[in-house]
Short mmCIF file of C-alpha atoms in Angstrom, two decimals:
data_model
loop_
_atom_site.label_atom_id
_atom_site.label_comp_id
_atom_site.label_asym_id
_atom_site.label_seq_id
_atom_site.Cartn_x
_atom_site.Cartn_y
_atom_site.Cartn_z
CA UNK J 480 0.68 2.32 37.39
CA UNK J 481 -1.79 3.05 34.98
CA UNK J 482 -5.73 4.31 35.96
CA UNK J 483 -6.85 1.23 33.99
CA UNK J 484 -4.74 -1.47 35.07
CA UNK J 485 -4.63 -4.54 37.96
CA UNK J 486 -1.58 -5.61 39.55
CA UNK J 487 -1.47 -9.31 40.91
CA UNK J 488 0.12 -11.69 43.07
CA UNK J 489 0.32 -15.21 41.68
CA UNK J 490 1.84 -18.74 43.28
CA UNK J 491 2.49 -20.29 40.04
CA UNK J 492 3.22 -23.78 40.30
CA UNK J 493 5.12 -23.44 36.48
CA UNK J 494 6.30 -20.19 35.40
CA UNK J 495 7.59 -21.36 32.44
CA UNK J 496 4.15 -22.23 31.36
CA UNK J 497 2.70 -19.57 32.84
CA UNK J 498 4.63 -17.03 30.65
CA UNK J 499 4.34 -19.05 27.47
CA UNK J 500 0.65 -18.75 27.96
CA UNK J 501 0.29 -15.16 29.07
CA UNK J 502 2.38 -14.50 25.71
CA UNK J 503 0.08 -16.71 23.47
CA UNK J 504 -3.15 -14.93 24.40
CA UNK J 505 -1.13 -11.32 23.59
CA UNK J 506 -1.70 -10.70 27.79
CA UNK J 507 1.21 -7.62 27.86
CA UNK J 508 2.82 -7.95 31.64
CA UNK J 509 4.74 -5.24 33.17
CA UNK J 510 6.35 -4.36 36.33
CA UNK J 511 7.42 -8.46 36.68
CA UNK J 512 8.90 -9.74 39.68
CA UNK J 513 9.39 -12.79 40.72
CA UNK J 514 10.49 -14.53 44.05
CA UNK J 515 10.86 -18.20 44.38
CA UNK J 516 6.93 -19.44 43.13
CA UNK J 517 5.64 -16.11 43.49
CA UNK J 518 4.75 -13.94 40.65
CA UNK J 519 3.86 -10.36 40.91
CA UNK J 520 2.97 -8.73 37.54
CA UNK J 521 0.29 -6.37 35.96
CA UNK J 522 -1.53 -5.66 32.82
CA UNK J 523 -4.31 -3.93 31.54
CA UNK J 524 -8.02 -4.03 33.02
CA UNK J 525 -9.63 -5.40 29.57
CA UNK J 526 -7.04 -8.38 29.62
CA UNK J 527 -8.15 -9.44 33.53
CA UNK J 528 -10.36 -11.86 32.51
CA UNK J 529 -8.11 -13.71 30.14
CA UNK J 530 -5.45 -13.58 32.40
CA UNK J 531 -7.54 -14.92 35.19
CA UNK J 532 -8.54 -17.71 33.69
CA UNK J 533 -5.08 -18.85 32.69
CA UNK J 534 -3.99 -18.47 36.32
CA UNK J 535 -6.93 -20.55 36.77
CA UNK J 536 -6.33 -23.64 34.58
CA UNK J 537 -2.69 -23.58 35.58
CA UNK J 538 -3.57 -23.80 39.38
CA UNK J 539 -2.25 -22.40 42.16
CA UNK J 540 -3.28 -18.94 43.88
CA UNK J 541 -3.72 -15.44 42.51
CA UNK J 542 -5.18 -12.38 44.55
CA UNK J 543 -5.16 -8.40 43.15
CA UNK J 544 -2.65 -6.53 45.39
CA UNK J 545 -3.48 -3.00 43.35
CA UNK J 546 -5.57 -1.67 41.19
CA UNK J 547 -4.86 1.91 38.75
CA UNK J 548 -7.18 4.96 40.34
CA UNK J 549 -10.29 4.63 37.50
CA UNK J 550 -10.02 0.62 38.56
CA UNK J 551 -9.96 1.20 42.35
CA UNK J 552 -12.89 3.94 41.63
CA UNK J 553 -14.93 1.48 40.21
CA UNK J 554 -14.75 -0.75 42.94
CA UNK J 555 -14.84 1.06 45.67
CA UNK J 556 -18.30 2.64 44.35
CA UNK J 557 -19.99 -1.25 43.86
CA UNK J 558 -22.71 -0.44 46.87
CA UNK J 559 -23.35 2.63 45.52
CA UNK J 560 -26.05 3.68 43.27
CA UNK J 561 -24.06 5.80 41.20
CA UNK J 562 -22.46 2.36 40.03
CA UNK J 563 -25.40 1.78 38.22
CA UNK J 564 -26.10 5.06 36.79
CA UNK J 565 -22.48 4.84 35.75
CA UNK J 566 -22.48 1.40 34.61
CA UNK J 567 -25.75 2.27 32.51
CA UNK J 568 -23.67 5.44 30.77
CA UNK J 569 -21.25 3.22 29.86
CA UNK J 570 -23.06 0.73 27.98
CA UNK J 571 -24.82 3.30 26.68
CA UNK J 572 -21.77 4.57 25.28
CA UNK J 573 -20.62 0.92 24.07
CA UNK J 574 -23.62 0.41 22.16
CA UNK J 575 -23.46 4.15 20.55
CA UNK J 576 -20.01 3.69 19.55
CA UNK J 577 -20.56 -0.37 18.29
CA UNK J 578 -22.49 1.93 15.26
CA UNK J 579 -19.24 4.45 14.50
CA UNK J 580 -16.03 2.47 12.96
CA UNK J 581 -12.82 2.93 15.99
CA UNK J 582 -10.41 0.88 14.12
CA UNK J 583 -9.67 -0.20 11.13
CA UNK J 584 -7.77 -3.64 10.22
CA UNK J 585 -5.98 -5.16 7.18
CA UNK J 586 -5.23 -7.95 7.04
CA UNK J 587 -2.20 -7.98 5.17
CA UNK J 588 1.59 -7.49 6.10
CA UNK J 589 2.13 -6.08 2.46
CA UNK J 590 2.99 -2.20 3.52
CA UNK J 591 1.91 -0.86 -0.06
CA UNK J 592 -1.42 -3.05 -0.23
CA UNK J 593 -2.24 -1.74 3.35
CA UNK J 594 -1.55 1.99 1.61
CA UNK J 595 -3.47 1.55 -1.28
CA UNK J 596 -6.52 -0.15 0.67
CA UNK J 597 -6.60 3.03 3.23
CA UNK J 598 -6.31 5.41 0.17
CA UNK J 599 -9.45 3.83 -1.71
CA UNK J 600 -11.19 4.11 2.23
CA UNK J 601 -10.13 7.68 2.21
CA UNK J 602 -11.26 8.44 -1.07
CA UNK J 603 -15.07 7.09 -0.12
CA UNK J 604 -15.11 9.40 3.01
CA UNK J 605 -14.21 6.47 5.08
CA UNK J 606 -12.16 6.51 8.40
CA UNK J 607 -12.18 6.09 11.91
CA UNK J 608 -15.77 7.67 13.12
CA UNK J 609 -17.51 6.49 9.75
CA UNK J 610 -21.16 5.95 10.80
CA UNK J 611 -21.26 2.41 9.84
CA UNK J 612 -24.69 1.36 8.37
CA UNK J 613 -23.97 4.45 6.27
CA UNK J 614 -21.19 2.19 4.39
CA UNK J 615 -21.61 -0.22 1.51
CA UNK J 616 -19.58 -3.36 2.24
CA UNK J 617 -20.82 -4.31 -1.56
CA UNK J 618 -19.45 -1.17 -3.32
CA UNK J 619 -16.51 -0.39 -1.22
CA UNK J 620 -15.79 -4.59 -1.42
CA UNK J 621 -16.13 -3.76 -5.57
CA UNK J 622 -14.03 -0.48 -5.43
CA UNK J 623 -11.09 -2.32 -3.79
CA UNK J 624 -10.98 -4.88 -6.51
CA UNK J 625 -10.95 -2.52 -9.27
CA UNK J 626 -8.34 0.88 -7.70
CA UNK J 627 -5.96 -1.79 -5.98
CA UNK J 628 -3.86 -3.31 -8.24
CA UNK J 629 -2.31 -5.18 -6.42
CA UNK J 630 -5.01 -7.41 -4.79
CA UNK J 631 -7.14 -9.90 -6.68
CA UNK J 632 -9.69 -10.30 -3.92
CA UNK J 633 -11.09 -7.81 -1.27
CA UNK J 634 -13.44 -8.87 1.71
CA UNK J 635 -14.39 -6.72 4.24
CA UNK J 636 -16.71 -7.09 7.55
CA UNK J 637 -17.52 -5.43 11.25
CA UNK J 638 -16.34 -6.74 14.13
CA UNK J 639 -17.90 -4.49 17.04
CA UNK J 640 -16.14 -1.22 16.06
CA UNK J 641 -13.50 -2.57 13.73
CA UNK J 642 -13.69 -2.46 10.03
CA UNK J 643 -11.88 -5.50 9.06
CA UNK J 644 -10.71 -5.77 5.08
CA UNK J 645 -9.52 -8.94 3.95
CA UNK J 646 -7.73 -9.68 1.36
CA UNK J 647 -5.99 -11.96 -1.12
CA UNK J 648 -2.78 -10.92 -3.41
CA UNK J 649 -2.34 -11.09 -6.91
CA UNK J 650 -1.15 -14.05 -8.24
CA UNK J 651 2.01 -14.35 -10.82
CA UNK J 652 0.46 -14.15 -14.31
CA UNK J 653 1.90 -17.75 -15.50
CA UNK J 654 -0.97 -19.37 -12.49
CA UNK J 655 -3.65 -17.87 -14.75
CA UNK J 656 -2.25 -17.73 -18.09
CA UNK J 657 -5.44 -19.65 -19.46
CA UNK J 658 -7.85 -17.68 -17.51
CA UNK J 659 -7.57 -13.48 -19.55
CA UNK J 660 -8.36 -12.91 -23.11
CA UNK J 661 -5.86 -14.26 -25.70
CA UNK J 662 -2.99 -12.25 -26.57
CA UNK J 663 0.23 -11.39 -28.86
CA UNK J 664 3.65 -10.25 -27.37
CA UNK J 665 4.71 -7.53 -29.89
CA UNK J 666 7.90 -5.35 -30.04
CA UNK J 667 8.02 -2.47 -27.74
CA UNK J 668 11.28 -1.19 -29.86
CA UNK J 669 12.79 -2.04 -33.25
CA UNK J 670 15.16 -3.74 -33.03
CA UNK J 671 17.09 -7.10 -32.98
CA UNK J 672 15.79 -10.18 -30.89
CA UNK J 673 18.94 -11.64 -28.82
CA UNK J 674 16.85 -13.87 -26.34
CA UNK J 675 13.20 -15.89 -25.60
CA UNK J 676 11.93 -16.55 -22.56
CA UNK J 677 8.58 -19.02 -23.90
CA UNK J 678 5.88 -19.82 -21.19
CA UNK J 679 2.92 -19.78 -23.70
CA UNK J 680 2.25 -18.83 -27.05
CA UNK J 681 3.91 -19.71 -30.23
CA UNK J 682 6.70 -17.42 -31.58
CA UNK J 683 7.26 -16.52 -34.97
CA UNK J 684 10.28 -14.48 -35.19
CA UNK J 685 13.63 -15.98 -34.41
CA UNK J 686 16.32 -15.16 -32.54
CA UNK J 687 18.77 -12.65 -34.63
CA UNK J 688 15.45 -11.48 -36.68
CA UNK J 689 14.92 -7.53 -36.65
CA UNK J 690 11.48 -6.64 -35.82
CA UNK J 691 9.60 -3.09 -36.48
CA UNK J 692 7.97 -1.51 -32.90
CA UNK J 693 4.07 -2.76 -33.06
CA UNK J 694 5.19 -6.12 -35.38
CA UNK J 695 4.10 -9.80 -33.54
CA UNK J 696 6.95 -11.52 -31.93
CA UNK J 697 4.91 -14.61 -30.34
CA UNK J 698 1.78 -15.36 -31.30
CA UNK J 699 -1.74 -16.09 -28.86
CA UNK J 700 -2.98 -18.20 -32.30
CA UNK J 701 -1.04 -21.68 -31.91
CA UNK J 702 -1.94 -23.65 -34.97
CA UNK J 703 -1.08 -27.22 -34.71
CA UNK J 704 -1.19 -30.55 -37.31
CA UNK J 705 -3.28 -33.79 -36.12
CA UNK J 706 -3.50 -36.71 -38.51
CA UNK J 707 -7.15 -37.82 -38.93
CA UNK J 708 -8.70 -40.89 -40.94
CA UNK J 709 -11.38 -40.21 -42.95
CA UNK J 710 -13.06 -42.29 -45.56
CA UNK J 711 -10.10 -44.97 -44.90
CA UNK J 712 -7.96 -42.38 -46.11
CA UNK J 713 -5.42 -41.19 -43.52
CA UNK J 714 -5.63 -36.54 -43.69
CA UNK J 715 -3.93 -34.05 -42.22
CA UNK J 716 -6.08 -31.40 -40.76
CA UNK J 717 -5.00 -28.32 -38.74
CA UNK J 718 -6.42 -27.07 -35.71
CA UNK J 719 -6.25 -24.03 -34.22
CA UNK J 720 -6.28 -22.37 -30.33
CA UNK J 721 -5.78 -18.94 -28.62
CA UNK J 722 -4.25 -18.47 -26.11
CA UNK J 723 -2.55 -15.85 -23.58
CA UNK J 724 0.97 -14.79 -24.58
CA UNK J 725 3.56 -15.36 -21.61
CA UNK J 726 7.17 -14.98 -21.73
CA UNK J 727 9.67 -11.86 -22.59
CA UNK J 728 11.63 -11.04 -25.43
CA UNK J 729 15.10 -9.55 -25.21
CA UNK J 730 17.08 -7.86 -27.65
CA UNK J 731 19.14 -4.56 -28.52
CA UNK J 732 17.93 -1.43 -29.92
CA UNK J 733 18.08 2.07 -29.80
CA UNK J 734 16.21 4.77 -27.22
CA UNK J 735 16.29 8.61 -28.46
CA UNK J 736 15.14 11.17 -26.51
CA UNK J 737 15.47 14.68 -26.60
CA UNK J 738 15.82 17.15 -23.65
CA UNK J 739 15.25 20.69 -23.61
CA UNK J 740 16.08 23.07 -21.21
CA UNK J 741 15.45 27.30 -21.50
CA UNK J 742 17.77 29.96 -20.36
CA UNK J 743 14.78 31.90 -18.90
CA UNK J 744 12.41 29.39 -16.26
CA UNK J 745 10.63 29.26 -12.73
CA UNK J 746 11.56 27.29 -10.04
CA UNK J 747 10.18 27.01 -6.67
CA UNK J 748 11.76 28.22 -3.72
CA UNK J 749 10.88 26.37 -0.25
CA UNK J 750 11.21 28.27 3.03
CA UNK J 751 13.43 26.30 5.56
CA UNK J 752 10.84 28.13 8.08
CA UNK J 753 7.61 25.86 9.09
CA UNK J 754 4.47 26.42 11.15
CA UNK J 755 1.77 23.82 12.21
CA UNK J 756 -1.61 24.02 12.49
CA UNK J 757 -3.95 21.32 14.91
CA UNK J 758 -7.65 20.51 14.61
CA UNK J 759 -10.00 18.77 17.16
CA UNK J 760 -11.66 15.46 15.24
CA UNK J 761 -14.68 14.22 16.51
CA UNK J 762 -15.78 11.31 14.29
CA UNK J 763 -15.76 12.93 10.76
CA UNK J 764 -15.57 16.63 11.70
CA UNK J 765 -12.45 18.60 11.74
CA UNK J 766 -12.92 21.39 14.37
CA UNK J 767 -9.92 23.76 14.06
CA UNK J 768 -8.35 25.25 17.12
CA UNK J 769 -6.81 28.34 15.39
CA UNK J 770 -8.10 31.93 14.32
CA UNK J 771 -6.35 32.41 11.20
CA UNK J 772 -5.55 30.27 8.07
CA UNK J 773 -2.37 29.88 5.94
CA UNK J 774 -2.38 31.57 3.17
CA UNK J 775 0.17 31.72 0.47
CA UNK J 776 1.58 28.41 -1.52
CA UNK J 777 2.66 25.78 1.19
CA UNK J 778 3.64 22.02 1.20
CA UNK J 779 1.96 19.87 3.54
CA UNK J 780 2.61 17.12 5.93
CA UNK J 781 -0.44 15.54 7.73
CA UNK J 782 0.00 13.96 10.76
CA UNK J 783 -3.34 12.45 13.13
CA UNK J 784 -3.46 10.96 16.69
CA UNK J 785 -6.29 8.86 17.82
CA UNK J 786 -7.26 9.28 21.84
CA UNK J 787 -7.13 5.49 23.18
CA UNK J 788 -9.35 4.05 25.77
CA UNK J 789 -8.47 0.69 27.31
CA UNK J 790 -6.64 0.35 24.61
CA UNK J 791 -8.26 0.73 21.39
CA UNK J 792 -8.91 4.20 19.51
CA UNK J 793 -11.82 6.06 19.23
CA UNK J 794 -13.27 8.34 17.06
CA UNK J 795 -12.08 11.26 18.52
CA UNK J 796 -8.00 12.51 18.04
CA UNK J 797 -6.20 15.58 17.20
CA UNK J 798 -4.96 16.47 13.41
CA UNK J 799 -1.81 18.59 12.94
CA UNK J 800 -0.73 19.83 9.64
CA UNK J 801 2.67 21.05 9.45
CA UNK J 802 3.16 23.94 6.82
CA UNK J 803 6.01 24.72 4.57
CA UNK J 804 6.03 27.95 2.15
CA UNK J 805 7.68 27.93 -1.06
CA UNK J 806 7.47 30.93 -3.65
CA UNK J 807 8.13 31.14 -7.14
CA UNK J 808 11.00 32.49 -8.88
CA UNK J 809 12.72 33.45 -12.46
CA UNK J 810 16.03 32.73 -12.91
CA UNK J 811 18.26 32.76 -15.88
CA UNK J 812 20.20 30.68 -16.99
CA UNK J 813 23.64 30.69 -19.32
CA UNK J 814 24.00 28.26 -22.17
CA UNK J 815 26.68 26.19 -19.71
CA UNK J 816 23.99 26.35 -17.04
CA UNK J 817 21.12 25.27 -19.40
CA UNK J 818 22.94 22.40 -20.68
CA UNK J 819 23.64 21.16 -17.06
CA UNK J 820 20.25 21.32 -16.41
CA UNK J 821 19.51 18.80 -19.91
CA UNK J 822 22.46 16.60 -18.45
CA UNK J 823 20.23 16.53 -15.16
CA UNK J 824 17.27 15.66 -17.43
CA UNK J 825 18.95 12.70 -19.11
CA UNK J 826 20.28 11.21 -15.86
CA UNK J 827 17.35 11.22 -14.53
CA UNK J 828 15.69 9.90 -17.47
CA UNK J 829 18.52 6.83 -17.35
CA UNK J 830 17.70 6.34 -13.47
CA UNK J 831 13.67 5.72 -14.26
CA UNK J 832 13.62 3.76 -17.59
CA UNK J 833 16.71 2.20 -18.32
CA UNK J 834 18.08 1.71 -14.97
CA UNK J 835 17.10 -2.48 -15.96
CA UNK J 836 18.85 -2.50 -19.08
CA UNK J 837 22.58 -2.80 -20.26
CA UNK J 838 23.20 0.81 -21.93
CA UNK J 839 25.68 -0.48 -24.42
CA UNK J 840 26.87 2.91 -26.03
CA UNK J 841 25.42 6.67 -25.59
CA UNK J 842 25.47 8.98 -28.24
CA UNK J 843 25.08 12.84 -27.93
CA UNK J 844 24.31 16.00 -29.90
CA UNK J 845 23.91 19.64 -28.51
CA UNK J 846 23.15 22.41 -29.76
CA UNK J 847 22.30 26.06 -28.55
CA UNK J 848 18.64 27.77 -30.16
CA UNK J 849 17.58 31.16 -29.02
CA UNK J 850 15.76 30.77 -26.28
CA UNK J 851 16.73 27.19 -25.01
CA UNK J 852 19.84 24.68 -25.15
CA UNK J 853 19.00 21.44 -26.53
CA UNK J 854 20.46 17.74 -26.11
CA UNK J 855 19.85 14.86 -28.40
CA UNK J 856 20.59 12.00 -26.39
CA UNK J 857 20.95 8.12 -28.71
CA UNK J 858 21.29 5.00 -26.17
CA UNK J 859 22.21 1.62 -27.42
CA UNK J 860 20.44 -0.65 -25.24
CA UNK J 861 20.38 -4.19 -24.29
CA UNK J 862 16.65 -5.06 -22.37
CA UNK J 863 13.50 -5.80 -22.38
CA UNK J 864 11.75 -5.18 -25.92
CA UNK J 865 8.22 -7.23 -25.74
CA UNK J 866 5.03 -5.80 -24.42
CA UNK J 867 1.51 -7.82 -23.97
CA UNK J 868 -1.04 -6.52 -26.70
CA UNK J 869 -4.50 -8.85 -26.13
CA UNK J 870 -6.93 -9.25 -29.20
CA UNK J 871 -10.32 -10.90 -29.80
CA UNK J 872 -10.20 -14.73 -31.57
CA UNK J 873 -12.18 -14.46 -34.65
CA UNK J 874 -14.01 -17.58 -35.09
#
């Protein structure tokens, strides 16, 4: 049982109800029997009341058959004046700790918003045990909206000791193609347009044209013809708009690169051997509980745990950073060796930029200088060959 939790007895007159609404309000149960009517179950002390008052709409009888130590404690100290002295320390503490942040929520299920959002938090000094009139809802609110790409809107507010961020995702660019600057799409590579995909804009190269890297494939200035009358006489007049590019262009064309690789180079060495260090946190100071530091070149792996009471964290946990040396070292390479290393270097290269295209044909030269081995690498691609470029409507 734990020192903060009530264990009850409960002649439930529909236990199928009863557990649907335990499990609505987020009441956790454990140690659940049950015996004809009777229901014997318990949960934590914070969660008494709601549960309580369930027990109480859905009729029937409920009595506390056991309480955790710090619960029985407390109760069995209600005549005595330390209950007040105690009671006053406590809200005391409540009312201290309402001021410090103890949690922090976002409100997003997104897994790389919710890292970006903590990493523009840590970046402002801001964490669990942040003094919280010290922090600008404003600024932070304007910070988010600027370092986190991927959210269009940021909200954030206090909730006792949470800091709670809202916020909103961004939206696919078509929803607000009218709402940026006006823009061209323009060729990423030279080459030879195979396929449009048109959302806005108007395009002025076909498909089977070449185009020059930089030149305009669709255009954010759509000209268009309206017949007018004027002076009884019927006119054409042309009018022109600017608008936001959208759409990709897709075509084949060539990618060289050129990969280099010398016979003499450094590479790091990491030690298979690790040590870890731990620090006392209280609020936003790191109190280390070691004599000596690390020194050398090491990797790092942070890890912190937050001590809970009833439940929710507060500002005081334990840090450990786990250490892992690595050294530097020369080693030489033969001209076999250095060109496996280039062949590494253009796989890799493959892997991270055209892993989304159709490499039609691959082209190679090698050759061996003095100090280095050398690979010319020529891909034939099919892909993507378009890129956004905005610009400023002259009127």
């Amino acid at each position: 049982m734990s020192a903060f939790s009530l264990h009850y007895k409960y002649l439930c007159p529909s236990s199928a109800r009863f557990y649907d609404k335990m499990s609505s309000a987020l009441v956790e149960m454990y140690g659940i029997t049950q015996s004809g009517d009777e229901i014997s179950f318990g949960i934590s002390f914070r969660k008494r009341k709601t549960a309580e008052q369930i027990m109480s709409d859905l009729g029937g009888k409920f009595c506390i058959v056991g309480r955790g130590f710090i619960c029985s404690a407390a109760f069995k100290a209600k005549k005595r004046l330390g209950l007040f002295i105690g009671a006053a320390a406590c809200i005391a503490a409540i009312l201290i700790l309402q001021s410090f942040v103890v949690n922090i929520e976002v409100l997003t299920d997104d897994e790389e918003i919710r890292s970006q959002v903590m990493s523009v938090l840590y970046d402002n000094g801001i964490g669990v045990g942040s003094y919280i009139p010290d922090i600008s809802l404003v600024k932070l609110e304007r910070e988010l909206k600027q370092r986190a790409d991927l959210i269009s809107w940021a909200g954030i507010s206090t909730a006792d000791s949470t800091l709670i961020i809202d916020v909103i995702e961004n939206i696919d660019a078509q929803d607000f193609a009218n709402e940026r600057m006006p823009s061209n799409l323009i060729a990423s590579h030279s080459g030879v347009i195979e396929d449009v995909e048109l959302y806005n804009g108007q395009l002025v190269k076909t498909i089977g044209s070449g185009v020059v890297k930089g030149e305009t494939i669709v255009s954010g200035e759509v000209t268009t013809e309206k017949t007018k009358v004027v002076d009884d006489e019927l006119v054409t007049v042309e009018e022109t708009k600017y608008v936001r590019s959208i759409g990709a262009v897709y075509g084949t064309y060539t990618d060289t690169q050129t990969f280099e690789q010398s016979y003499l180079d450094t590479n790091i060495v990491v030690s298979p051997e690790t040590f870890t260090k731990k620090w006392l946190c209280v609020f936003n100071v790191d109190i280390p509980l070691f004599l000596t530091s690390a020194d050398g070149f090491y990797m790092q792996q942070e890890e912190y745990s937050a001590l809970e009471l009833l439940g929710e964290q507060t500002p005081v946990g334990f840090k450990s950073v786990t250490y892992n040396e690595y050294s530097f070292e020369r080693v030489l390479y033969t001209k076999e060796q250095a060109l496996e290393q280039c062949k590494e270097l253009m796989k890799n290269y493959e892997e991270n930029f055209l892993s989304e295209c159709e490499i039609k044909s691959v082209q190679t030269d090698i050759s061996y200088e003095d100090d280095k081995a050398v690979l010319n690498v020529s891909w034939e691609v099919y892909g993507l060959m378009s890129r956004e470029s905005q610009f400023f409507a002259q009127k």
